[in-house]
mmCIF file with all atom_site columns, C-alpha atoms in Angstrom:
data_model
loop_
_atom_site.group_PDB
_atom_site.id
_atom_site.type_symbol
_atom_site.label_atom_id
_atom_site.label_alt_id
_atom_site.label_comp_id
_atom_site.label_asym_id
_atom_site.label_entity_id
_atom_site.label_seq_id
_atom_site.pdbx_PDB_ins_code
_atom_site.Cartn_x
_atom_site.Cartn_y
_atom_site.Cartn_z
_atom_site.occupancy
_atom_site.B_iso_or_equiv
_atom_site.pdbx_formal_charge
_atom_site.auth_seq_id
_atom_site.auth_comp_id
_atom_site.auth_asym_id
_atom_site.auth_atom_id
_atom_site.pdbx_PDB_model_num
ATOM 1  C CA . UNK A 1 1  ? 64.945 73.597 -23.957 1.00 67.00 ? 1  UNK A CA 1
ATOM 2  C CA . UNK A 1 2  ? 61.781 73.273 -26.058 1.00 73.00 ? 2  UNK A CA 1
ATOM 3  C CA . UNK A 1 3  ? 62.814 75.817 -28.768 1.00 80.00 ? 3  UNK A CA 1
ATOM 4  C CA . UNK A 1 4  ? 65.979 73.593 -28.784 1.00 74.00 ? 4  UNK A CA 1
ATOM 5  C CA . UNK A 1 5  ? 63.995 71.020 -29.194 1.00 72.00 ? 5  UNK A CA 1
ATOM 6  C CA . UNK A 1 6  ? 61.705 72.032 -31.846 1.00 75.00 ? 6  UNK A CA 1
ATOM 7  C CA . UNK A 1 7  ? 64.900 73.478 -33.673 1.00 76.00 ? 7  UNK A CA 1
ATOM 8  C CA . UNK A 1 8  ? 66.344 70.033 -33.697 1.00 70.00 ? 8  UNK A CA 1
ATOM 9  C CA . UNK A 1 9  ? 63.726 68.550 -35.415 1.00 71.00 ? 9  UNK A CA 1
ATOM 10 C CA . UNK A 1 10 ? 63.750 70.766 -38.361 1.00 76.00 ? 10 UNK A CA 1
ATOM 11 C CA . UNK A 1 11 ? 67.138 70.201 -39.355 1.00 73.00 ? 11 UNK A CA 1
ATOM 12 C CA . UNK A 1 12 ? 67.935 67.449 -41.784 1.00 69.00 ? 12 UNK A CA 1
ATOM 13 C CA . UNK A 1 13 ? 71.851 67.902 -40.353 1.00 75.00 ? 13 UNK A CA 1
ATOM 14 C CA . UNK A 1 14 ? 72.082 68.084 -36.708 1.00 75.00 ? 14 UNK A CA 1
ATOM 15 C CA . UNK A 1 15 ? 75.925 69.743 -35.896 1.00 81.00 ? 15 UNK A CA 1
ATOM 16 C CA . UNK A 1 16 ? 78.161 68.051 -33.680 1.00 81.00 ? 16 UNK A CA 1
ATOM 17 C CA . UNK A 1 17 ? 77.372 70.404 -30.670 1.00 85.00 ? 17 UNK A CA 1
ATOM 18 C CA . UNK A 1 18 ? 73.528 69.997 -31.010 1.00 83.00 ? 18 UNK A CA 1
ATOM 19 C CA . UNK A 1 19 ? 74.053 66.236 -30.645 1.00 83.00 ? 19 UNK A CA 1
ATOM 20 C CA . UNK A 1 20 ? 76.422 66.540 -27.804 1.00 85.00 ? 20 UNK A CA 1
ATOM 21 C CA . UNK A 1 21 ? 73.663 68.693 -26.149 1.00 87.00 ? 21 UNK A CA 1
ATOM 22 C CA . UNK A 1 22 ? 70.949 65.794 -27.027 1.00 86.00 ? 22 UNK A CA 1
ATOM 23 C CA . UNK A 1 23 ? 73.087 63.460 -25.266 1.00 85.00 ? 23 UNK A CA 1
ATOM 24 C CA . UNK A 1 24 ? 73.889 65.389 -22.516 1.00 90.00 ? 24 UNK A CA 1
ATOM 25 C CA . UNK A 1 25 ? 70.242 66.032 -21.726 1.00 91.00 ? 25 UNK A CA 1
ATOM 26 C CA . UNK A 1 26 ? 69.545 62.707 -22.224 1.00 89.00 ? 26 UNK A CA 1
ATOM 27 C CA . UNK A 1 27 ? 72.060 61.575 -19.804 1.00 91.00 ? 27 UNK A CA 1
ATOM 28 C CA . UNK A 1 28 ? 70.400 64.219 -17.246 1.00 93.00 ? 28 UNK A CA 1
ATOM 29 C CA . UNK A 1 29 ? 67.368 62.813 -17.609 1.00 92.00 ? 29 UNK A CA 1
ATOM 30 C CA . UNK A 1 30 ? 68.569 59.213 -16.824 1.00 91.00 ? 30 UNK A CA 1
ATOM 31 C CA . UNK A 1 31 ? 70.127 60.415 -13.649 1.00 94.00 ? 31 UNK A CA 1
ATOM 32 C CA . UNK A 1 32 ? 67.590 62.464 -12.347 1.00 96.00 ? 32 UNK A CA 1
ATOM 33 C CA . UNK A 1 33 ? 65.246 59.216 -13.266 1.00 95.00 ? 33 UNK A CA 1
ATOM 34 C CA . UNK A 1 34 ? 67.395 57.330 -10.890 1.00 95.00 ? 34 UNK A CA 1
ATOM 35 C CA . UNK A 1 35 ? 67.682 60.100 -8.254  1.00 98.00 ? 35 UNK A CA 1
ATOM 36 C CA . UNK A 1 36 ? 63.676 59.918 -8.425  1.00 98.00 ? 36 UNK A CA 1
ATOM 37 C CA . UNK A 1 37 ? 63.903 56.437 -7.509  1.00 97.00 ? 37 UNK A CA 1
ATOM 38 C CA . UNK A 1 38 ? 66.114 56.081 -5.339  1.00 98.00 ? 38 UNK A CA 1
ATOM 39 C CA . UNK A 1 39 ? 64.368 58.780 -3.087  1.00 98.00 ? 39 UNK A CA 1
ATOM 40 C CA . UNK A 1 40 ? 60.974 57.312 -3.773  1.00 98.00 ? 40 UNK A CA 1
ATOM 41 C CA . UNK A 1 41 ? 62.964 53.491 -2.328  1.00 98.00 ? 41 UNK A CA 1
ATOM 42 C CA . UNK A 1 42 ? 64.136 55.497 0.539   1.00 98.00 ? 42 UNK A CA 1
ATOM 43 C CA . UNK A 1 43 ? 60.389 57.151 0.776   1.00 98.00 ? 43 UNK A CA 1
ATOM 44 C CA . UNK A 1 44 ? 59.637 53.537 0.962   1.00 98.00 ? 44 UNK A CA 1
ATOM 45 C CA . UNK A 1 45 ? 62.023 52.059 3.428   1.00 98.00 ? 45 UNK A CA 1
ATOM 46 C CA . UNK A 1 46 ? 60.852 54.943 5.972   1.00 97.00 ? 46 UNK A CA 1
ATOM 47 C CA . UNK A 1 47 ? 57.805 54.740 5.871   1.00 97.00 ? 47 UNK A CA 1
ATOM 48 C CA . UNK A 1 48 ? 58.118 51.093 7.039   1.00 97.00 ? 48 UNK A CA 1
ATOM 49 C CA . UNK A 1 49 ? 60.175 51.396 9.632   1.00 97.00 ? 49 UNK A CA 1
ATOM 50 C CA . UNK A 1 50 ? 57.825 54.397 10.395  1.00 97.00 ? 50 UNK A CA 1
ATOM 51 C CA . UNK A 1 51 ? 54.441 51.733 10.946  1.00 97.00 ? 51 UNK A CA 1
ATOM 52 C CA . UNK A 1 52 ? 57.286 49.098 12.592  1.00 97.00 ? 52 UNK A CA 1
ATOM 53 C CA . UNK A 1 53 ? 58.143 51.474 14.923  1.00 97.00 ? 53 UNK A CA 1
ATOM 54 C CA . UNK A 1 54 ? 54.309 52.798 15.404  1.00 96.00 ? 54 UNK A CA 1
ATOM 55 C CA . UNK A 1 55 ? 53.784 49.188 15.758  1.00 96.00 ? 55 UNK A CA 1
ATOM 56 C CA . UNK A 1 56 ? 56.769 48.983 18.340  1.00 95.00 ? 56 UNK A CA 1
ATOM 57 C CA . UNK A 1 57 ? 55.804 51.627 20.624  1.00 96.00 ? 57 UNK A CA 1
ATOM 58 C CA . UNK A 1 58 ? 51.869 50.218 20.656  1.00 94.00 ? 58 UNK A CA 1
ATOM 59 C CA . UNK A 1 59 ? 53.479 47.099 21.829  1.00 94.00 ? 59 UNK A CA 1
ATOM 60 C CA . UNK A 1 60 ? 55.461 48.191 24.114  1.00 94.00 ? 60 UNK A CA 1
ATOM 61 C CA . UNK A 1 61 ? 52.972 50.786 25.658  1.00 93.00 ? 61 UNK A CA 1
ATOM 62 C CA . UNK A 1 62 ? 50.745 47.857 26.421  1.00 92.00 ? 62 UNK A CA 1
ATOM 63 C CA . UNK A 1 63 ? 53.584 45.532 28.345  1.00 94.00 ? 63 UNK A CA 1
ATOM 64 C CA . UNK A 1 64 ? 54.402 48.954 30.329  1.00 93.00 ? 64 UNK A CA 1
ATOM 65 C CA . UNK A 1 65 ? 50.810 49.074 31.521  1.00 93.00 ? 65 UNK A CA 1
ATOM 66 C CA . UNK A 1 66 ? 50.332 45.537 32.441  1.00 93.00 ? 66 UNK A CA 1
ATOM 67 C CA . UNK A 1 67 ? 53.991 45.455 34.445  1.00 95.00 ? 67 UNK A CA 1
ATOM 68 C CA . UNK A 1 68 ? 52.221 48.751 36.059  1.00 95.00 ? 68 UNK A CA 1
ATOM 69 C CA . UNK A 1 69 ? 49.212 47.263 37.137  1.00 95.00 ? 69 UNK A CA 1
ATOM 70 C CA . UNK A 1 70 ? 51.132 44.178 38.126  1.00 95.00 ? 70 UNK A CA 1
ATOM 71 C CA . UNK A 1 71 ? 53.342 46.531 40.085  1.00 96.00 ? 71 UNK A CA 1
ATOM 72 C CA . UNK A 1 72 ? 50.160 48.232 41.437  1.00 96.00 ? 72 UNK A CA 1
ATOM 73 C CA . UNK A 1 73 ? 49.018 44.980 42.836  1.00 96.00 ? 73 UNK A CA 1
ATOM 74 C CA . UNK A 1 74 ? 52.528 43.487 44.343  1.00 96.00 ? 74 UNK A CA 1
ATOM 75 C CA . UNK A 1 75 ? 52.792 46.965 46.356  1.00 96.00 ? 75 UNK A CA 1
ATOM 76 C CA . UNK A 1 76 ? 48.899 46.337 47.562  1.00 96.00 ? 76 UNK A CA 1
ATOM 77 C CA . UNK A 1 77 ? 49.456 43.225 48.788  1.00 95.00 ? 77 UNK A CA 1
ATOM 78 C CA . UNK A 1 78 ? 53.475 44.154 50.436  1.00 96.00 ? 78 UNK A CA 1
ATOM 79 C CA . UNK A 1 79 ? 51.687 47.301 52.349  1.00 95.00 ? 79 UNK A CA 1
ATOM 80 C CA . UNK A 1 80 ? 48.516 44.442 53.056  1.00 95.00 ? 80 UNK A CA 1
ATOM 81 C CA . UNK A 1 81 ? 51.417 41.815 54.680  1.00 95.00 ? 81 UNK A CA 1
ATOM 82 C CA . UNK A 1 82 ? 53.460 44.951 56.197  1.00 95.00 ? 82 UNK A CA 1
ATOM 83 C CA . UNK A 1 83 ? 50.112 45.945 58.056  1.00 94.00 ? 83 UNK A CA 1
ATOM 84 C CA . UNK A 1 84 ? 49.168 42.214 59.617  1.00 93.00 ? 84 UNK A CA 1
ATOM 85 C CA . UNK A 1 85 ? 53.014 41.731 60.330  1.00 93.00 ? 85 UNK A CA 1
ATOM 86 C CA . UNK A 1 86 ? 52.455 45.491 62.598  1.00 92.00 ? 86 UNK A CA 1
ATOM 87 C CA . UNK A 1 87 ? 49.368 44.321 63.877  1.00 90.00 ? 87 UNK A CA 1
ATOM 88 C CA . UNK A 1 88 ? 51.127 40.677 65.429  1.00 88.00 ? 88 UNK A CA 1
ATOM 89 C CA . UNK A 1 89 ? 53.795 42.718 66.369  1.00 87.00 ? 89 UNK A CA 1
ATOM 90 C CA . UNK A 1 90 ? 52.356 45.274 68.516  1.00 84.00 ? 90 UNK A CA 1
ATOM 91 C CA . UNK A 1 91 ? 49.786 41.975 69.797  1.00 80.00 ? 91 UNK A CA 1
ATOM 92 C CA . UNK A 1 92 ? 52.995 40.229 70.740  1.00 72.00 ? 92 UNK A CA 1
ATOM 93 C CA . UNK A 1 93 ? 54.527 43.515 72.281  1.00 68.00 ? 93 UNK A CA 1
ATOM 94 C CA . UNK A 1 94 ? 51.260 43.787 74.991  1.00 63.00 ? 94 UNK A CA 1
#
């Protein structure tokens, strides 16, 4: 492409095929500039949802360890009221 290039510039008459070939390239480029950017917008849009969903989880990993320890407690205190209601039962029962 760069002898092309340089070739081009020498000539003082560029043929009809040498043109279409400048604006063919040039057309290339334009796309793959747009292909760039799209990907790098995508990159972008990713990555956030990446951190929002980093951000999600961390959030979520909290709430399920303070509805464990919550849990934790309500089955302490059902196995402490199970025990008393056994111990007045079997005090009734003599």
């Amino acid at each position: 492409m760069k002898e092309r290039i340089e070739r081009l510039k020498k000539l003082t008459y560029i043929p009809h095929n040498e043109i279409a070939w400048l604006i063919e390239q040039a057309e290339l480029a334009v796309k793959q500039q747009e292909i760039i950017e799209e990907n790098k917008r995508q990159q972008d849009v990713t990555v956030h949802q990446f951190r929002q969903a980093q951000k999600d989880i961390q959030h979520l990993s909290g709430e399920s360890r303070r509805y464990k320890k919550a849990l934790e407690k309500i089955i302490t205190n059902l196995n402490f009221a199970i025990t008393v209601a056994q111990n007045e039962l079997e005090g009734d029962a003599k």
